[in-house]
mmCIF file of C-alpha atoms and ligand atoms in Angstrom:
data_model
loop_
_atom_site.group_PDB
_atom_site.id
_atom_site.type_symbol
_atom_site.label_atom_id
_atom_site.label_comp_id
_atom_site.label_asym_id
_atom_site.label_seq_id
_atom_site.Cartn_x
_atom_site.Cartn_y
_atom_site.Cartn_z
ATOM 1 C CA MET A 1 75.889 37.087 29.871
ATOM 2 C CA GLY A 2 74.766 36.786 26.330
ATOM 3 C CA ALA A 3 75.508 38.864 23.565
ATOM 4 C CA VAL A 4 73.116 41.937 23.262
ATOM 5 C CA GLN A 5 71.685 41.509 19.157
ATOM 6 C CA LYS A 6 71.292 43.689 16.512
ATOM 7 C CA GLY A 7 68.582 45.582 16.671
ATOM 8 C CA HIS A 8 67.761 44.298 19.575
ATOM 9 C CA PRO A 9 66.315 46.844 22.451
ATOM 10 C CA LEU A 10 68.958 47.132 24.891
ATOM 11 C CA ARG A 11 67.616 45.269 27.982
ATOM 12 C CA ILE A 12 68.696 48.308 31.105
ATOM 13 C CA ALA A 13 68.231 47.626 34.878
ATOM 14 C CA ILE A 14 68.828 50.669 37.034
ATOM 15 C CA ALA A 15 68.445 52.091 40.861
ATOM 16 C CA SER A 16 69.108 54.859 43.062
ATOM 17 C CA ASP A 17 68.649 55.283 46.550
ATOM 18 C CA HIS A 18 67.605 57.764 48.310
ATOM 19 C CA ALA A 19 71.102 60.035 47.930
ATOM 20 C CA GLY A 20 70.771 59.217 43.378
ATOM 21 C CA TYR A 21 66.873 59.065 43.179
ATOM 22 C CA HIS A 22 66.439 62.232 41.027
ATOM 23 C CA LEU A 23 69.217 61.337 39.468
ATOM 24 C CA LYS A 24 67.885 57.886 38.742
ATOM 25 C CA ASN A 25 64.906 58.872 38.031
ATOM 26 C CA GLN A 26 65.506 61.531 35.156
ATOM 27 C CA LEU A 27 67.952 59.063 33.257
ATOM 28 C CA ARG A 28 65.625 56.160 33.300
ATOM 29 C CA ASP A 29 62.668 58.758 30.918
ATOM 30 C CA THR A 30 65.091 60.047 29.119
ATOM 31 C CA LEU A 31 66.432 55.892 28.459
ATOM 32 C CA ARG A 32 63.058 54.789 28.043
ATOM 33 C CA ALA A 33 62.499 57.823 25.397
ATOM 34 C CA GLU A 34 65.923 56.735 23.847
ATOM 35 C CA GLY A 35 63.996 53.740 23.533
ATOM 36 C CA TYR A 36 65.608 51.273 25.783
ATOM 37 C CA GLN A 37 64.329 48.863 27.434
ATOM 38 C CA VAL A 38 64.250 50.307 31.287
ATOM 39 C CA GLU A 39 62.979 48.370 34.573
ATOM 40 C CA ASP A 40 63.034 50.650 37.491
ATOM 41 C CA LEU A 41 64.226 48.560 40.782
ATOM 42 C CA GLY A 42 63.891 51.146 43.321
ATOM 43 C CA ALA A 43 64.045 53.223 45.505
ATOM 44 C CA ASP A 44 60.457 55.154 44.730
ATOM 45 C CA GLY A 45 61.019 57.929 46.980
ATOM 46 C CA GLY A 46 63.912 60.458 48.893
ATOM 47 C CA LYS A 47 62.844 58.327 51.945
ATOM 48 C CA SER A 48 65.921 57.228 53.570
ATOM 49 C CA SER A 49 67.765 53.973 52.429
ATOM 50 C CA ASP A 50 70.339 51.653 51.817
ATOM 51 C CA TYR A 51 72.038 50.660 48.606
ATOM 52 C CA PRO A 52 73.196 47.927 48.997
ATOM 53 C CA ASP A 53 69.530 46.740 48.294
ATOM 54 C CA TYR A 54 69.184 48.381 45.843
ATOM 55 C CA ALA A 55 72.697 47.486 44.001
ATOM 56 C CA VAL A 56 71.938 44.107 44.693
ATOM 57 C CA GLN A 57 68.778 43.679 42.356
ATOM 58 C CA VAL A 58 70.123 45.319 39.759
ATOM 59 C CA ALA A 59 73.902 43.213 40.202
ATOM 60 C CA LYS A 60 71.607 39.751 40.211
ATOM 61 C CA ALA A 61 69.396 41.208 37.442
ATOM 62 C CA VAL A 62 72.758 41.501 35.169
ATOM 63 C CA SER A 63 73.528 38.092 36.291
ATOM 64 C CA LEU A 64 71.290 36.158 35.981
ATOM 65 C CA GLY A 65 71.051 37.546 32.272
ATOM 66 C CA GLU A 66 68.183 39.019 33.148
ATOM 67 C CA ALA A 67 69.425 42.953 32.035
ATOM 68 C CA GLU A 68 72.236 43.249 29.452
ATOM 69 C CA ARG A 69 73.684 46.747 31.412
ATOM 70 C CA GLY A 70 73.000 47.722 34.586
ATOM 71 C CA VAL A 71 73.470 51.970 36.147
ATOM 72 C CA LEU A 72 73.433 52.698 39.568
ATOM 73 C CA ILE A 73 73.161 56.042 41.225
ATOM 74 C CA CYS A 74 73.955 56.783 45.087
ATOM 75 C CA GLY A 75 75.299 60.316 46.272
ATOM 76 C CA THR A 76 78.960 59.597 44.768
ATOM 77 C CA GLY A 77 78.791 55.861 43.501
ATOM 78 C CA VAL A 78 81.554 54.346 44.984
ATOM 79 C CA GLY A 79 79.135 52.538 47.805
ATOM 80 C CA MET A 80 76.695 51.049 44.429
ATOM 81 C CA SER A 81 79.880 50.051 42.484
ATOM 82 C CA LEU A 82 81.317 48.582 46.261
ATOM 83 C CA ALA A 83 78.128 46.706 46.744
ATOM 84 C CA ALA A 84 77.800 45.534 42.678
ATOM 85 C CA ASN A 85 81.320 43.613 42.382
ATOM 86 C CA ARG A 86 80.304 41.993 44.717
ATOM 87 C CA VAL A 87 77.080 40.056 43.160
ATOM 88 C CA ARG A 88 79.918 37.508 40.575
ATOM 89 C CA GLY A 89 80.119 37.552 37.060
ATOM 90 C CA VAL A 90 78.861 41.585 37.723
ATOM 91 C CA ARG A 91 81.859 44.098 36.683
ATOM 92 C CA ALA A 92 80.926 47.275 38.132
ATOM 93 C CA ALA A 93 82.478 50.956 37.314
ATOM 94 C CA ALA A 94 82.559 53.661 39.399
ATOM 95 C CA VAL A 95 82.590 56.794 36.351
ATOM 96 C CA SER A 96 82.449 59.931 37.063
ATOM 97 C CA GLU A 97 83.332 61.775 33.107
ATOM 98 C CA PRO A 98 82.358 60.108 29.510
ATOM 99 C CA VAL A 99 86.430 58.499 29.003
ATOM 100 C CA THR A 100 85.883 56.493 32.257
ATOM 101 C CA ALA A 101 82.417 55.137 31.594
ATOM 102 C CA ARG A 102 83.986 54.324 27.264
ATOM 103 C CA LEU A 103 87.110 52.585 28.462
ATOM 104 C CA SER A 104 85.902 50.673 31.512
ATOM 105 C CA ARG A 105 83.555 49.295 28.389
ATOM 106 C CA GLU A 106 86.572 49.018 26.015
ATOM 107 C CA HIS A 107 89.254 47.639 28.867
ATOM 108 C CA ASN A 108 87.022 46.034 31.545
ATOM 109 C CA ASP A 109 84.061 45.181 29.957
ATOM 110 C CA ALA A 110 82.509 47.274 32.606
ATOM 111 C CA ASN A 111 78.260 45.728 32.529
ATOM 112 C CA VAL A 112 77.361 48.255 35.197
ATOM 113 C CA VAL A 113 77.326 52.127 35.744
ATOM 114 C CA CYS A 114 78.050 53.641 38.723
ATOM 115 C CA ILE A 115 77.637 56.642 39.279
ATOM 116 C CA GLY A 116 77.333 59.214 42.143
ATOM 117 C CA GLU A 117 73.830 62.019 42.133
ATOM 118 C CA ARG A 118 76.331 64.457 44.342
ATOM 119 C CA ILE A 119 79.266 64.322 42.025
ATOM 120 C CA VAL A 120 78.470 64.676 38.533
ATOM 121 C CA GLY A 121 75.474 66.936 37.177
ATOM 122 C CA PRO A 122 72.457 65.382 34.806
ATOM 123 C CA GLU A 123 73.868 66.168 32.182
ATOM 124 C CA MET A 124 77.203 64.684 32.775
ATOM 125 C CA ALA A 125 75.002 61.909 33.526
ATOM 126 C CA LEU A 126 73.305 61.005 30.731
ATOM 127 C CA ASP A 127 76.869 61.574 28.734
ATOM 128 C CA ILE A 128 77.945 59.150 31.219
ATOM 129 C CA VAL A 129 75.222 56.342 30.497
ATOM 130 C CA ARG A 130 74.981 56.763 26.498
ATOM 131 C CA THR A 131 79.081 56.914 25.671
ATOM 132 C CA PHE A 132 78.616 53.631 28.498
ATOM 133 C CA LEU A 133 75.778 51.788 26.134
ATOM 134 C CA SER A 134 76.791 52.710 23.603
ATOM 135 C CA ALA A 135 80.814 51.537 23.726
ATOM 136 C CA ARG A 136 81.104 48.086 23.212
ATOM 137 C CA PHE A 137 84.648 45.749 25.197
ATOM 138 C CA SER A 138 87.217 45.884 22.726
ATOM 139 C CA GLU A 139 87.762 41.632 23.090
ATOM 140 C CA GLY A 140 91.455 42.571 23.039
ATOM 141 C CA GLU A 141 93.971 39.539 23.889
ATOM 142 C CA ARG A 142 95.259 41.598 26.533
ATOM 143 C CA HIS A 143 91.854 43.143 27.925
ATOM 144 C CA VAL A 144 90.785 39.293 27.733
ATOM 145 C CA ARG A 145 92.985 37.475 30.626
ATOM 146 C CA ARG A 146 92.997 40.359 32.704
ATOM 147 C CA ILE A 147 89.069 39.361 33.501
ATOM 148 C CA GLY A 148 89.904 35.918 33.540
ATOM 149 C CA LYS A 149 91.868 37.264 36.630
ATOM 150 C CA ILE A 150 89.191 39.069 37.815
ATOM 151 C CA THR A 151 86.795 36.424 36.976
ATOM 152 C CA ALA A 152 88.937 33.657 38.588
ATOM 153 C CA LEU A 153 88.888 35.805 41.953
ATOM 154 C CA ASP A 154 85.753 34.381 42.325
ATOM 155 C CA ARG A 155 86.651 31.407 43.380
ATOM 156 C CA SER A 156 89.535 32.202 45.625
HETATM 157 C C1 RB5 B 1 74.188 58.202 51.433
HETATM 158 O O1 RB5 B 1 74.836 58.963 52.220
HETATM 159 C C2 RB5 B 1 75.901 58.153 50.381
HETATM 160 O O2 RB5 B 1 75.885 57.725 51.865
HETATM 161 C C3 RB5 B 1 75.311 57.204 49.792
HETATM 162 O O3 RB5 B 1 74.562 57.989 48.986
HETATM 163 C C4 RB5 B 1 76.467 56.546 48.681
HETATM 164 O O4 RB5 B 1 76.723 58.209 48.084
HETATM 165 C C5 RB5 B 1 77.635 55.562 49.403
HETATM 166 O O5 RB5 B 1 78.796 55.607 48.531
#
């Protein structure tokens, strides 16, 4: 994923399954109103659906550089993170509060955040996403080394 240019509105790919549908729509609308470029990759309704089908779409958009960040919502955030992390170059963090959201960027250079609509309320979810989008990777040597070891697992 290339460096985000100053002044360039962050491109965000967002998706959910049925369990995250309402929160996904709320976050999408708020982020658009705040100036982010948000691509909604579904779900398009609350009908039962399979979270890996949506996780892979967001993960591929991030992996291919079509989006700088991904946001995935399911019931818990866990299924989305498990699926998204199978895509090369994706570091998806399942997050329930803003401190972890910030540290997932600063220490882990996470590029996808996964949230559970059944776990966190809409205000907390928005706080998580805003924090995730504004925090920067620290680029500390030890963090770069550790992420390199994660990336190497792609070839294991
Ligand atoms: C759907 O019922 C639920 O299992 C799913 O949204 C997610 O929480 C899985 O991790």
